Amino acid sequence: MTPGSDSGATSDAPASGERTRAEDRGPGDPTPGPKKPRSFWKELPILIGIALVLALLIKTFLVQAFSIPSDSMQNTLQQGDRVLVDKLTPWFGSEPERGEVVVFHDPDNWLAGEPTADPNALQKVLSWIGLMPSAEEKDLIKRVIGVGGDTVSCKGTGPVKVNGKALNDTSFVYAGNTPCSVDDQGGQFTVKIPKGYIWVMGDHRQNSRDSRYNQDDAHHGMVPVKDVVGRAIVIAWPINRWDTLPVPDTFDQQGLSDQSSASGALTAAPDAVALAGMVPVALWRRRRIAPAETR
């Protein structure tokens, strides 16, 4: 050890036989720089793939677009309207409630004889992933009038009664229509709805083949809850038709649920989960504004 040296110090010089990285490089070798970023065109397929997966997940679990093919829900919905359907809350135990506009699978050949669309391959793919309204023409859209446990009746020209309570449906039934149809094909009825089913009617009462006119089918005109896709919550297109689809006040009248065993199926806990998952759906869920119209 040389005088004045610190026994704890270490030398910066390379050990014998070691070579620095600079010594390893030849005079013509380039100095390494930062890693070159991936080009936009290489990343584009990845971004598109992620977008498609997200769209598919949204369509499957959150919301799905549907196109209105007929006039049976006028004036709430017009032919050609696009509606967004909430598919989230049913995952948490929600069941259809009176007054809601719902989309459901054809329960027993209700659409027999109706013209069906013939989408091209691109439209089918875009519909499948949720980037276009559903091309599936075996779905219908109507308003829920009664749920499991209810007794729904119609005599003369109306009004429609649920558990003996008359519905004031002037805010959503097509102008000029009577709540009930005077005919022997189903316009006059008294039905008791079993648990797990709903009774649906179009807002254009004299132009809707709904529960009333399918009482001879396997479900006696009722729609199994398991066939309900979800609740239509908003008219999304065209822009000048944008509107929410609230439950009319008449369905909240006191005493309407006295004989029903299936109302209020969505408890506070699932509602909170739905709010966390999709705030707009929860905000629209029970708003009471004058309704719009459908098929």
PDB file of C-alpha atoms in Angstrom:
ATOM      1  CA  MET A   1       0.000   0.000   0.000  1.00  0.00           C
ATOM      2  CA  THR A   2       1.411   3.379  -0.965  1.00  0.00           C
ATOM      3  CA  PRO A   3       1.579   6.237   1.533  1.00  0.00           C
ATOM      4  CA  GLY A   4      -1.626   8.305   1.643  1.00  0.00           C
ATOM      5  CA  SER A   5      -3.759   5.659  -0.106  1.00  0.00           C
ATOM      6  CA  ASP A   6      -7.244   4.762   1.245  1.00  0.00           C
ATOM      7  CA  SER A   7      -7.541   1.070   1.956  1.00  0.00           C
ATOM      8  CA  GLY A   8     -11.311   1.222   1.204  1.00  0.00           C
ATOM      9  CA  ALA A   9     -11.051   2.792  -2.257  1.00  0.00           C
ATOM     10  CA  THR A  10     -11.406   0.841  -5.512  1.00  0.00           C
ATOM     11  CA  SER A  11      -9.765   1.503  -8.820  1.00  0.00           C
ATOM     12  CA  ASP A  12     -11.801   2.597 -11.911  1.00  0.00           C
ATOM     13  CA  ALA A  13      -9.278   1.032 -14.257  1.00  0.00           C
ATOM     14  CA  PRO A  14     -10.372  -2.244 -15.939  1.00  0.00           C
ATOM     15  CA  ALA A  15      -8.902  -5.415 -14.521  1.00  0.00           C
ATOM     16  CA  SER A  16      -6.218  -7.259 -16.417  1.00  0.00           C
ATOM     17  CA  GLY A  17      -7.645  -9.058 -19.442  1.00  0.00           C
ATOM     18  CA  GLU A  18     -10.859  -7.002 -19.443  1.00  0.00           C
ATOM     19  CA  ARG A  19     -11.759  -4.698 -22.305  1.00  0.00           C
ATOM     20  CA  THR A  20     -14.167  -1.833 -22.242  1.00  0.00           C
ATOM     21  CA  ARG A  21     -17.213  -1.806 -24.528  1.00  0.00           C
ATOM     22  CA  ALA A  22     -15.617   1.056 -26.434  1.00  0.00           C
ATOM     23  CA  GLU A  23     -12.492  -1.068 -27.028  1.00  0.00           C
ATOM     24  CA  ASP A  24     -14.652  -3.906 -28.380  1.00  0.00           C
ATOM     25  CA  ARG A  25     -16.129  -1.627 -31.033  1.00  0.00           C
ATOM     26  CA  GLY A  26     -14.194  -0.983 -34.134  1.00  0.00           C
ATOM     27  CA  PRO A  27     -13.608   2.516 -35.435  1.00  0.00           C
ATOM     28  CA  GLY A  28     -16.505   2.170 -37.892  1.00  0.00           C
ATOM     29  CA  ASP A  29     -19.078   0.707 -35.497  1.00  0.00           C
ATOM     30  CA  PRO A  30     -22.070   3.021 -34.849  1.00  0.00           C
ATOM     31  CA  THR A  31     -22.874   4.163 -31.349  1.00  0.00           C
ATOM     32  CA  PRO A  32     -26.007   2.344 -30.109  1.00  0.00           C
ATOM     33  CA  GLY A  33     -29.042   4.647 -29.959  1.00  0.00           C
ATOM     34  CA  PRO A  34     -32.572   4.359 -28.536  1.00  0.00           C
ATOM     35  CA  LYS A  35     -34.750   1.482 -29.748  1.00  0.00           C
ATOM     36  CA  LYS A  36     -36.607   2.417 -32.921  1.00  0.00           C
ATOM     37  CA  PRO A  37     -40.379   2.650 -32.304  1.00  0.00           C
ATOM     38  CA  ARG A  38     -42.668   0.257 -34.166  1.00  0.00           C
ATOM     39  CA  SER A  39     -44.204   1.815 -37.242  1.00  0.00           C
ATOM     40  CA  PHE A  40     -47.839   2.918 -37.272  1.00  0.00           C
ATOM     41  CA  TRP A  41     -48.720   0.385 -39.967  1.00  0.00           C
ATOM     42  CA  LYS A  42     -47.376  -2.462 -37.854  1.00  0.00           C
ATOM     43  CA  GLU A  43     -49.358  -1.318 -34.824  1.00  0.00           C
ATOM     44  CA  LEU A  44     -52.589  -0.682 -36.760  1.00  0.00           C
ATOM     45  CA  PRO A  45     -53.686  -4.366 -36.947  1.00  0.00           C
ATOM     46  CA  ILE A  46     -53.134  -4.687 -33.179  1.00  0.00           C
ATOM     47  CA  LEU A  47     -55.212  -1.570 -32.486  1.00  0.00           C
ATOM     48  CA  ILE A  48     -57.984  -2.796 -34.781  1.00  0.00           C
ATOM     49  CA  GLY A  49     -57.953  -6.185 -33.072  1.00  0.00           C
ATOM     50  CA  ILE A  50     -58.251  -4.584 -29.621  1.00  0.00           C
ATOM     51  CA  ALA A  51     -61.110  -2.361 -30.831  1.00  0.00           C
ATOM     52  CA  LEU A  52     -62.982  -5.337 -32.257  1.00  0.00           C
ATOM     53  CA  VAL A  53     -62.579  -7.347 -29.069  1.00  0.00           C
ATOM     54  CA  LEU A  54     -63.847  -4.405 -26.985  1.00  0.00           C
ATOM     55  CA  ALA A  55     -66.800  -3.921 -29.333  1.00  0.00           C
ATOM     56  CA  LEU A  56     -67.679  -7.598 -29.080  1.00  0.00           C
ATOM     57  CA  LEU A  57     -67.478  -7.528 -25.280  1.00  0.00           C
ATOM     58  CA  ILE A  58     -69.650  -4.413 -25.122  1.00  0.00           C
ATOM     59  CA  LYS A  59     -72.236  -5.986 -27.426  1.00  0.00           C
ATOM     60  CA  THR A  60     -72.255  -9.232 -25.458  1.00  0.00           C
ATOM     61  CA  PHE A  61     -72.366  -7.868 -21.920  1.00  0.00           C
ATOM     62  CA  LEU A  62     -73.298  -4.145 -21.956  1.00  0.00           C
ATOM     63  CA  VAL A  63     -75.330  -2.679 -24.798  1.00  0.00           C
ATOM     64  CA  GLN A  64     -76.372  -3.688 -28.303  1.00  0.00           C
ATOM     65  CA  ALA A  65     -77.886  -1.708 -31.152  1.00  0.00           C
ATOM     66  CA  PHE A  66     -81.138  -2.798 -32.791  1.00  0.00           C
ATOM     67  CA  SER A  67     -82.947  -1.408 -35.806  1.00  0.00           C
ATOM     68  CA  ILE A  68     -86.733  -0.889 -35.715  1.00  0.00           C
ATOM     69  CA  PRO A  69     -88.254  -2.702 -38.722  1.00  0.00           C
ATOM     70  CA  SER A  70     -91.969  -1.855 -38.382  1.00  0.00           C
ATOM     71  CA  ASP A  71     -94.531   0.676 -37.162  1.00  0.00           C
ATOM     72  CA  SER A  72     -95.934  -1.363 -34.271  1.00  0.00           C
ATOM     73  CA  MET A  73     -94.351   0.896 -31.620  1.00  0.00           C
ATOM     74  CA  GLN A  74     -95.279   4.257 -33.105  1.00  0.00           C
ATOM     75  CA  ASN A  75     -95.016   6.976 -32.070  1.00  0.00           C
ATOM     76  CA  THR A  76     -92.572   5.955 -29.389  1.00  0.00           C
ATOM     77  CA  LEU A  77     -90.350   4.411 -32.057  1.00  0.00           C
ATOM     78  CA  GLN A  78     -90.412   4.962 -35.784  1.00  0.00           C
ATOM     79  CA  GLN A  79     -89.440   2.508 -38.478  1.00  0.00           C
ATOM     80  CA  GLY A  80     -85.703   2.871 -39.088  1.00  0.00           C
ATOM     81  CA  ASP A  81     -84.858   4.124 -35.598  1.00  0.00           C
ATOM     82  CA  ARG A  82     -81.798   2.604 -33.925  1.00  0.00           C
ATOM     83  CA  VAL A  83     -82.126   1.855 -30.236  1.00  0.00           C
ATOM     84  CA  LEU A  84     -79.535   0.837 -27.682  1.00  0.00           C
ATOM     85  CA  VAL A  85     -80.505  -2.080 -25.475  1.00  0.00           C
ATOM     86  CA  ASP A  86     -79.189  -2.546 -21.939  1.00  0.00           C
ATOM     87  CA  LYS A  87     -77.867  -6.108 -21.628  1.00  0.00           C
ATOM     88  CA  LEU A  88     -75.934  -5.505 -18.401  1.00  0.00           C
ATOM     89  CA  THR A  89     -78.571  -5.409 -15.665  1.00  0.00           C
ATOM     90  CA  PRO A  90     -80.110  -8.821 -16.532  1.00  0.00           C
ATOM     91  CA  TRP A  91     -76.717 -10.338 -15.628  1.00  0.00           C
ATOM     92  CA  PHE A  92     -77.345  -9.139 -12.058  1.00  0.00           C
ATOM     93  CA  GLY A  93     -80.850 -10.562 -11.689  1.00  0.00           C
ATOM     94  CA  SER A  94     -82.928  -7.778 -13.203  1.00  0.00           C
ATOM     95  CA  GLU A  95     -86.209  -8.824 -14.805  1.00  0.00           C
ATOM     96  CA  PRO A  96     -88.456  -6.757 -17.082  1.00  0.00           C
ATOM     97  CA  GLU A  97     -90.767  -4.326 -15.315  1.00  0.00           C
ATOM     98  CA  ARG A  98     -94.103  -2.902 -16.368  1.00  0.00           C
ATOM     99  CA  GLY A  99     -93.845   0.002 -18.761  1.00  0.00           C
ATOM    100  CA  GLU A 100     -90.365  -0.838 -20.056  1.00  0.00           C
ATOM    101  CA  VAL A 101     -89.707  -1.211 -23.777  1.00  0.00           C
ATOM    102  CA  VAL A 102     -87.911  -4.519 -24.248  1.00  0.00           C
ATOM    103  CA  VAL A 103     -86.314  -6.502 -27.051  1.00  0.00           C
ATOM    104  CA  PHE A 104     -86.947 -10.242 -26.980  1.00  0.00           C
ATOM    105  CA  HIS A 105     -86.370 -13.290 -29.146  1.00  0.00           C
ATOM    106  CA  ASP A 106     -89.371 -14.495 -31.112  1.00  0.00           C
ATOM    107  CA  PRO A 107     -91.000 -16.774 -28.498  1.00  0.00           C
ATOM    108  CA  ASP A 108     -93.041 -18.975 -30.831  1.00  0.00           C
ATOM    109  CA  ASN A 109     -92.937 -17.958 -34.485  1.00  0.00           C
ATOM    110  CA  TRP A 110     -94.646 -14.583 -34.044  1.00  0.00           C
ATOM    111  CA  LEU A 111     -92.813 -13.339 -37.128  1.00  0.00           C
ATOM    112  CA  ALA A 112     -94.147 -16.058 -39.425  1.00  0.00           C
ATOM    113  CA  GLY A 113     -94.810 -14.564 -42.835  1.00  0.00           C
ATOM    114  CA  GLU A 114     -92.985 -11.324 -42.061  1.00  0.00           C
ATOM    115  CA  PRO A 115     -90.319 -10.237 -44.578  1.00  0.00           C
ATOM    116  CA  THR A 116     -86.778 -10.723 -43.321  1.00  0.00           C
ATOM    117  CA  ALA A 117     -83.680  -8.733 -44.157  1.00  0.00           C
ATOM    118  CA  ASP A 118     -80.883 -10.220 -46.228  1.00  0.00           C
ATOM    119  CA  PRO A 119     -77.696  -8.521 -45.004  1.00  0.00           C
ATOM    120  CA  ASN A 120     -74.458  -8.963 -46.909  1.00  0.00           C
ATOM    121  CA  ALA A 121     -71.374 -10.586 -45.407  1.00  0.00           C
ATOM    122  CA  LEU A 122     -69.851  -7.298 -44.186  1.00  0.00           C
ATOM    123  CA  GLN A 123     -73.106  -6.252 -42.505  1.00  0.00           C
ATOM    124  CA  LYS A 124     -73.311  -9.624 -40.778  1.00  0.00           C
ATOM    125  CA  VAL A 125     -69.768  -9.293 -39.420  1.00  0.00           C
ATOM    126  CA  LEU A 126     -70.266  -5.692 -38.264  1.00  0.00           C
ATOM    127  CA  SER A 127     -73.566  -6.653 -36.668  1.00  0.00           C
ATOM    128  CA  TRP A 128     -71.978  -9.639 -34.920  1.00  0.00           C
ATOM    129  CA  ILE A 129     -69.327  -7.491 -33.263  1.00  0.00           C
ATOM    130  CA  GLY A 130     -71.815  -4.741 -32.439  1.00  0.00           C
ATOM    131  CA  LEU A 131     -70.574  -2.019 -34.801  1.00  0.00           C
ATOM    132  CA  MET A 132     -73.897  -2.043 -36.666  1.00  0.00           C
ATOM    133  CA  PRO A 133     -77.484  -2.640 -35.480  1.00  0.00           C
ATOM    134  CA  SER A 134     -78.350  -6.283 -35.154  1.00  0.00           C
ATOM    135  CA  ALA A 135     -79.108  -8.021 -38.432  1.00  0.00           C
ATOM    136  CA  GLU A 136     -80.967 -10.730 -36.527  1.00  0.00           C
ATOM    137  CA  GLU A 137     -84.577 -10.460 -37.638  1.00  0.00           C
ATOM    138  CA  LYS A 138     -85.953 -12.951 -35.122  1.00  0.00           C
ATOM    139  CA  ASP A 139     -86.184 -10.299 -32.408  1.00  0.00           C
ATOM    140  CA  LEU A 140     -89.166  -8.121 -31.541  1.00  0.00           C
ATOM    141  CA  ILE A 141     -89.614  -4.953 -29.512  1.00  0.00           C
ATOM    142  CA  LYS A 142     -92.724  -4.179 -27.425  1.00  0.00           C
ATOM    143  CA  ARG A 143     -93.785  -2.554 -24.181  1.00  0.00           C
ATOM    144  CA  VAL A 144     -94.191  -4.660 -21.028  1.00  0.00           C
ATOM    145  CA  ILE A 145     -97.768  -4.354 -19.747  1.00  0.00           C
ATOM    146  CA  GLY A 146     -97.831  -7.128 -17.148  1.00  0.00           C
ATOM    147  CA  VAL A 147     -95.317  -9.282 -15.293  1.00  0.00           C
ATOM    148  CA  GLY A 148     -95.552 -12.574 -13.426  1.00  0.00           C
ATOM    149  CA  GLY A 149     -98.450 -12.589 -10.965  1.00  0.00           C
ATOM    150  CA  ASP A 150    -100.398  -9.823 -12.714  1.00  0.00           C
ATOM    151  CA  THR A 151    -103.901 -10.083 -14.125  1.00  0.00           C
ATOM    152  CA  VAL A 152    -104.229  -8.024 -17.305  1.00  0.00           C
ATOM    153  CA  SER A 153    -107.581  -7.346 -18.934  1.00  0.00           C
ATOM    154  CA  CYS A 154    -109.080  -5.409 -21.812  1.00  0.00           C
ATOM    155  CA  LYS A 155    -112.791  -4.881 -22.492  1.00  0.00           C
ATOM    156  CA  GLY A 156    -114.427  -2.789 -25.170  1.00  0.00           C
ATOM    157  CA  THR A 157    -112.135  -0.022 -26.329  1.00  0.00           C
ATOM    158  CA  GLY A 158    -110.361   0.154 -22.987  1.00  0.00           C
ATOM    159  CA  PRO A 159    -108.705   1.121 -20.810  1.00  0.00           C
ATOM    160  CA  VAL A 160    -106.245  -1.718 -20.250  1.00  0.00           C
ATOM    161  CA  LYS A 161    -106.345  -2.798 -16.618  1.00  0.00           C
ATOM    162  CA  VAL A 162    -103.535  -4.347 -14.591  1.00  0.00           C
ATOM    163  CA  ASN A 163    -104.641  -5.930 -11.326  1.00  0.00           C
ATOM    164  CA  GLY A 164    -107.859  -3.943 -11.600  1.00  0.00           C
ATOM    165  CA  LYS A 165    -106.055  -0.607 -12.032  1.00  0.00           C
ATOM    166  CA  ALA A 166    -106.757   1.284 -15.261  1.00  0.00           C
ATOM    167  CA  LEU A 167    -103.702   2.472 -17.180  1.00  0.00           C
ATOM    168  CA  ASN A 168    -103.648   6.037 -18.443  1.00  0.00           C
ATOM    169  CA  ASP A 169    -101.766   5.338 -21.665  1.00  0.00           C
ATOM    170  CA  THR A 170    -102.487   8.523 -23.634  1.00  0.00           C
ATOM    171  CA  SER A 171     -98.834   9.559 -23.356  1.00  0.00           C
ATOM    172  CA  PHE A 172     -97.532   6.552 -25.289  1.00  0.00           C
ATOM    173  CA  VAL A 173    -100.374   4.887 -27.241  1.00  0.00           C
ATOM    174  CA  TYR A 174    -100.480   5.959 -30.889  1.00  0.00           C
ATOM    175  CA  ALA A 175    -102.734   8.986 -31.373  1.00  0.00           C
ATOM    176  CA  GLY A 176    -106.164   7.926 -32.595  1.00  0.00           C
ATOM    177  CA  ASN A 177    -105.800   4.345 -31.365  1.00  0.00           C
ATOM    178  CA  THR A 178    -107.947   2.914 -28.594  1.00  0.00           C
ATOM    179  CA  PRO A 179    -106.151   1.048 -25.790  1.00  0.00           C
ATOM    180  CA  CYS A 180    -108.112  -2.130 -26.625  1.00  0.00           C
ATOM    181  CA  SER A 181    -109.248  -3.476 -29.979  1.00  0.00           C
ATOM    182  CA  VAL A 182    -112.837  -4.573 -30.414  1.00  0.00           C
ATOM    183  CA  ASP A 183    -112.487  -7.924 -32.217  1.00  0.00           C
ATOM    184  CA  ASP A 184    -112.687 -11.638 -31.557  1.00  0.00           C
ATOM    185  CA  GLN A 185    -109.045 -12.355 -32.470  1.00  0.00           C
ATOM    186  CA  GLY A 186    -107.518 -11.312 -29.148  1.00  0.00           C
ATOM    187  CA  GLY A 187    -108.387  -7.659 -28.727  1.00  0.00           C
ATOM    188  CA  GLN A 188    -110.610  -8.550 -25.754  1.00  0.00           C
ATOM    189  CA  PHE A 189    -108.935 -10.575 -23.020  1.00  0.00           C
ATOM    190  CA  THR A 190    -108.431 -11.334 -19.346  1.00  0.00           C
ATOM    191  CA  VAL A 191    -105.224 -13.220 -18.582  1.00  0.00           C
ATOM    192  CA  LYS A 192    -103.315 -14.243 -15.471  1.00  0.00           C
ATOM    193  CA  ILE A 193     -99.561 -14.115 -16.085  1.00  0.00           C
ATOM    194  CA  PRO A 194     -97.507 -16.922 -14.510  1.00  0.00           C
ATOM    195  CA  LYS A 195     -94.156 -16.279 -12.889  1.00  0.00           C
ATOM    196  CA  GLY A 196     -91.296 -16.136 -15.383  1.00  0.00           C
ATOM    197  CA  TYR A 197     -93.403 -14.563 -18.156  1.00  0.00           C
ATOM    198  CA  ILE A 198     -94.422 -11.091 -19.327  1.00  0.00           C
ATOM    199  CA  TRP A 199     -97.355  -9.726 -21.341  1.00  0.00           C
ATOM    200  CA  VAL A 200     -96.335  -7.285 -24.073  1.00  0.00           C
ATOM    201  CA  MET A 201     -98.220  -4.900 -26.352  1.00  0.00           C
ATOM    202  CA  GLY A 202     -97.196  -2.473 -29.067  1.00  0.00           C
ATOM    203  CA  ASP A 203     -97.867   1.240 -28.630  1.00  0.00           C
ATOM    204  CA  HIS A 204     -99.534   1.313 -32.046  1.00  0.00           C
ATOM    205  CA  ARG A 205    -102.374  -0.805 -30.712  1.00  0.00           C
ATOM    206  CA  GLN A 206    -104.249  -1.276 -33.977  1.00  0.00           C
ATOM    207  CA  ASN A 207    -101.060  -2.208 -35.854  1.00  0.00           C
ATOM    208  CA  SER A 208     -99.208  -4.591 -33.545  1.00  0.00           C
ATOM    209  CA  ARG A 209     -99.252  -8.378 -33.518  1.00  0.00           C
ATOM    210  CA  ASP A 210     -98.309  -8.812 -29.879  1.00  0.00           C
ATOM    211  CA  SER A 211     -99.340 -10.966 -26.900  1.00  0.00           C
ATOM    212  CA  ARG A 212    -103.028 -10.374 -27.650  1.00  0.00           C
ATOM    213  CA  TYR A 213    -102.890 -12.047 -31.045  1.00  0.00           C
ATOM    214  CA  ASN A 214    -100.625 -14.959 -30.157  1.00  0.00           C
ATOM    215  CA  GLN A 215    -102.673 -16.559 -27.389  1.00  0.00           C
ATOM    216  CA  ASP A 216    -102.861 -19.798 -29.363  1.00  0.00           C
ATOM    217  CA  ASP A 217     -99.109 -20.358 -29.274  1.00  0.00           C
ATOM    218  CA  ALA A 218     -97.183 -22.566 -26.852  1.00  0.00           C
ATOM    219  CA  HIS A 219     -96.923 -19.760 -24.253  1.00  0.00           C
ATOM    220  CA  HIS A 220    -100.474 -18.424 -24.703  1.00  0.00           C
ATOM    221  CA  GLY A 221     -99.167 -15.125 -26.001  1.00  0.00           C
ATOM    222  CA  MET A 222     -96.784 -14.542 -23.138  1.00  0.00           C
ATOM    223  CA  VAL A 223     -93.041 -14.027 -23.491  1.00  0.00           C
ATOM    224  CA  PRO A 224     -90.679 -16.100 -21.314  1.00  0.00           C
ATOM    225  CA  VAL A 225     -88.376 -13.822 -19.327  1.00  0.00           C
ATOM    226  CA  LYS A 226     -85.445 -15.983 -20.460  1.00  0.00           C
ATOM    227  CA  ASP A 227     -86.101 -14.827 -24.045  1.00  0.00           C
ATOM    228  CA  VAL A 228     -85.756 -11.133 -23.175  1.00  0.00           C
ATOM    229  CA  VAL A 229     -82.547  -9.647 -24.590  1.00  0.00           C
ATOM    230  CA  GLY A 230     -82.755  -6.452 -22.572  1.00  0.00           C
ATOM    231  CA  ARG A 231     -84.430  -3.104 -22.095  1.00  0.00           C
ATOM    232  CA  ALA A 232     -84.301  -0.452 -24.818  1.00  0.00           C
ATOM    233  CA  ILE A 233     -82.928   2.612 -23.044  1.00  0.00           C
ATOM    234  CA  VAL A 234     -82.321   5.229 -25.722  1.00  0.00           C
ATOM    235  CA  ILE A 235     -83.012   6.102 -29.342  1.00  0.00           C
ATOM    236  CA  ALA A 236     -79.500   6.589 -30.689  1.00  0.00           C
ATOM    237  CA  TRP A 237     -80.187   7.272 -34.368  1.00  0.00           C
ATOM    238  CA  PRO A 238     -81.116   9.380 -36.266  1.00  0.00           C
ATOM    239  CA  ILE A 239     -79.636  12.264 -34.309  1.00  0.00           C
ATOM    240  CA  ASN A 240     -82.800  14.362 -34.462  1.00  0.00           C
ATOM    241  CA  ARG A 241     -84.690  11.486 -32.819  1.00  0.00           C
ATOM    242  CA  TRP A 242     -82.275  11.044 -29.900  1.00  0.00           C
ATOM    243  CA  ASP A 243     -84.266  10.428 -26.744  1.00  0.00           C
ATOM    244  CA  THR A 244     -84.487   8.212 -23.683  1.00  0.00           C
ATOM    245  CA  LEU A 245     -87.203   5.574 -23.268  1.00  0.00           C
ATOM    246  CA  PRO A 246     -88.507   6.048 -19.718  1.00  0.00           C
ATOM    247  CA  VAL A 247     -91.277   4.214 -17.906  1.00  0.00           C
ATOM    248  CA  PRO A 248     -94.552   6.208 -18.082  1.00  0.00           C
ATOM    249  CA  ASP A 249     -95.924   7.457 -14.762  1.00  0.00           C
ATOM    250  CA  THR A 250     -99.085   5.365 -14.996  1.00  0.00           C
ATOM    251  CA  PHE A 251     -97.085   2.199 -14.310  1.00  0.00           C
ATOM    252  CA  ASP A 252     -96.032   3.603 -10.930  1.00  0.00           C
ATOM    253  CA  GLN A 253     -99.512   4.283  -9.629  1.00  0.00           C
ATOM    254  CA  GLN A 254    -100.209   3.156  -6.084  1.00  0.00           C
ATOM    255  CA  GLY A 255    -101.644  -0.319  -5.691  1.00  0.00           C
ATOM    256  CA  LEU A 256    -100.659  -1.589  -9.127  1.00  0.00           C
ATOM    257  CA  SER A 257     -98.293  -4.176  -7.630  1.00  0.00           C
ATOM    258  CA  ASP A 258    -100.664  -5.490  -4.986  1.00  0.00           C
ATOM    259  CA  GLN A 259    -101.313  -8.769  -6.827  1.00  0.00           C
ATOM    260  CA  SER A 260     -97.932  -9.104  -8.516  1.00  0.00           C
ATOM    261  CA  SER A 261     -95.325 -11.566  -7.280  1.00  0.00           C
ATOM    262  CA  ALA A 262     -92.623 -10.635  -9.755  1.00  0.00           C
ATOM    263  CA  SER A 263     -92.251  -6.869  -9.630  1.00  0.00           C
ATOM    264  CA  GLY A 264     -89.206  -5.178  -8.170  1.00  0.00           C
ATOM    265  CA  ALA A 265     -86.906  -7.992  -9.216  1.00  0.00           C
ATOM    266  CA  LEU A 266     -83.822  -5.799  -9.332  1.00  0.00           C
ATOM    267  CA  THR A 267     -82.617  -5.231  -5.788  1.00  0.00           C
ATOM    268  CA  ALA A 268     -80.503  -2.369  -4.562  1.00  0.00           C
ATOM    269  CA  ALA A 269     -77.290  -4.358  -4.729  1.00  0.00           C
ATOM    270  CA  PRO A 270     -77.543  -5.330  -8.431  1.00  0.00           C
ATOM    271  CA  ASP A 271     -78.653  -1.773  -9.205  1.00  0.00           C
ATOM    272  CA  ALA A 272     -75.502  -0.470  -7.566  1.00  0.00           C
ATOM    273  CA  VAL A 273     -73.394  -2.867  -9.611  1.00  0.00           C
ATOM    274  CA  ALA A 274     -75.139  -1.743 -12.764  1.00  0.00           C
ATOM    275  CA  LEU A 275     -74.483   1.889 -11.870  1.00  0.00           C
ATOM    276  CA  ALA A 276     -70.808   1.190 -11.412  1.00  0.00           C
ATOM    277  CA  GLY A 277     -70.621  -0.712 -14.686  1.00  0.00           C
ATOM    278  CA  MET A 278     -72.638   1.601 -16.881  1.00  0.00           C
ATOM    279  CA  VAL A 279     -73.670   4.946 -15.398  1.00  0.00           C
ATOM    280  CA  PRO A 280     -75.914   6.111 -18.269  1.00  0.00           C
ATOM    281  CA  VAL A 281     -78.037   2.948 -18.046  1.00  0.00           C
ATOM    282  CA  ALA A 282     -78.578   3.386 -14.329  1.00  0.00           C
ATOM    283  CA  LEU A 283     -79.421   7.079 -14.755  1.00  0.00           C
ATOM    284  CA  TRP A 284     -82.024   6.291 -17.416  1.00  0.00           C
ATOM    285  CA  ARG A 285     -83.448   3.237 -15.675  1.00  0.00           C
ATOM    286  CA  ARG A 286     -86.427   4.789 -13.892  1.00  0.00           C
ATOM    287  CA  ARG A 287     -86.649   8.284 -15.376  1.00  0.00           C
ATOM    288  CA  ARG A 288     -90.203   9.355 -16.033  1.00  0.00           C
ATOM    289  CA  ILE A 289     -90.428  11.569 -19.067  1.00  0.00           C
ATOM    290  CA  ALA A 290     -93.022  11.300 -21.830  1.00  0.00           C
ATOM    291  CA  PRO A 291     -92.133   8.112 -23.766  1.00  0.00           C
ATOM    292  CA  ALA A 292     -91.074   7.611 -27.374  1.00  0.00           C
ATOM    293  CA  GLU A 293     -92.276   4.757 -29.655  1.00  0.00           C
ATOM    294  CA  THR A 294     -91.510   1.383 -31.331  1.00  0.00           C
ATOM    295  CA  ARG A 295     -92.417  -1.654 -33.315  1.00  0.00           C
TER     296      ARG A 295
END
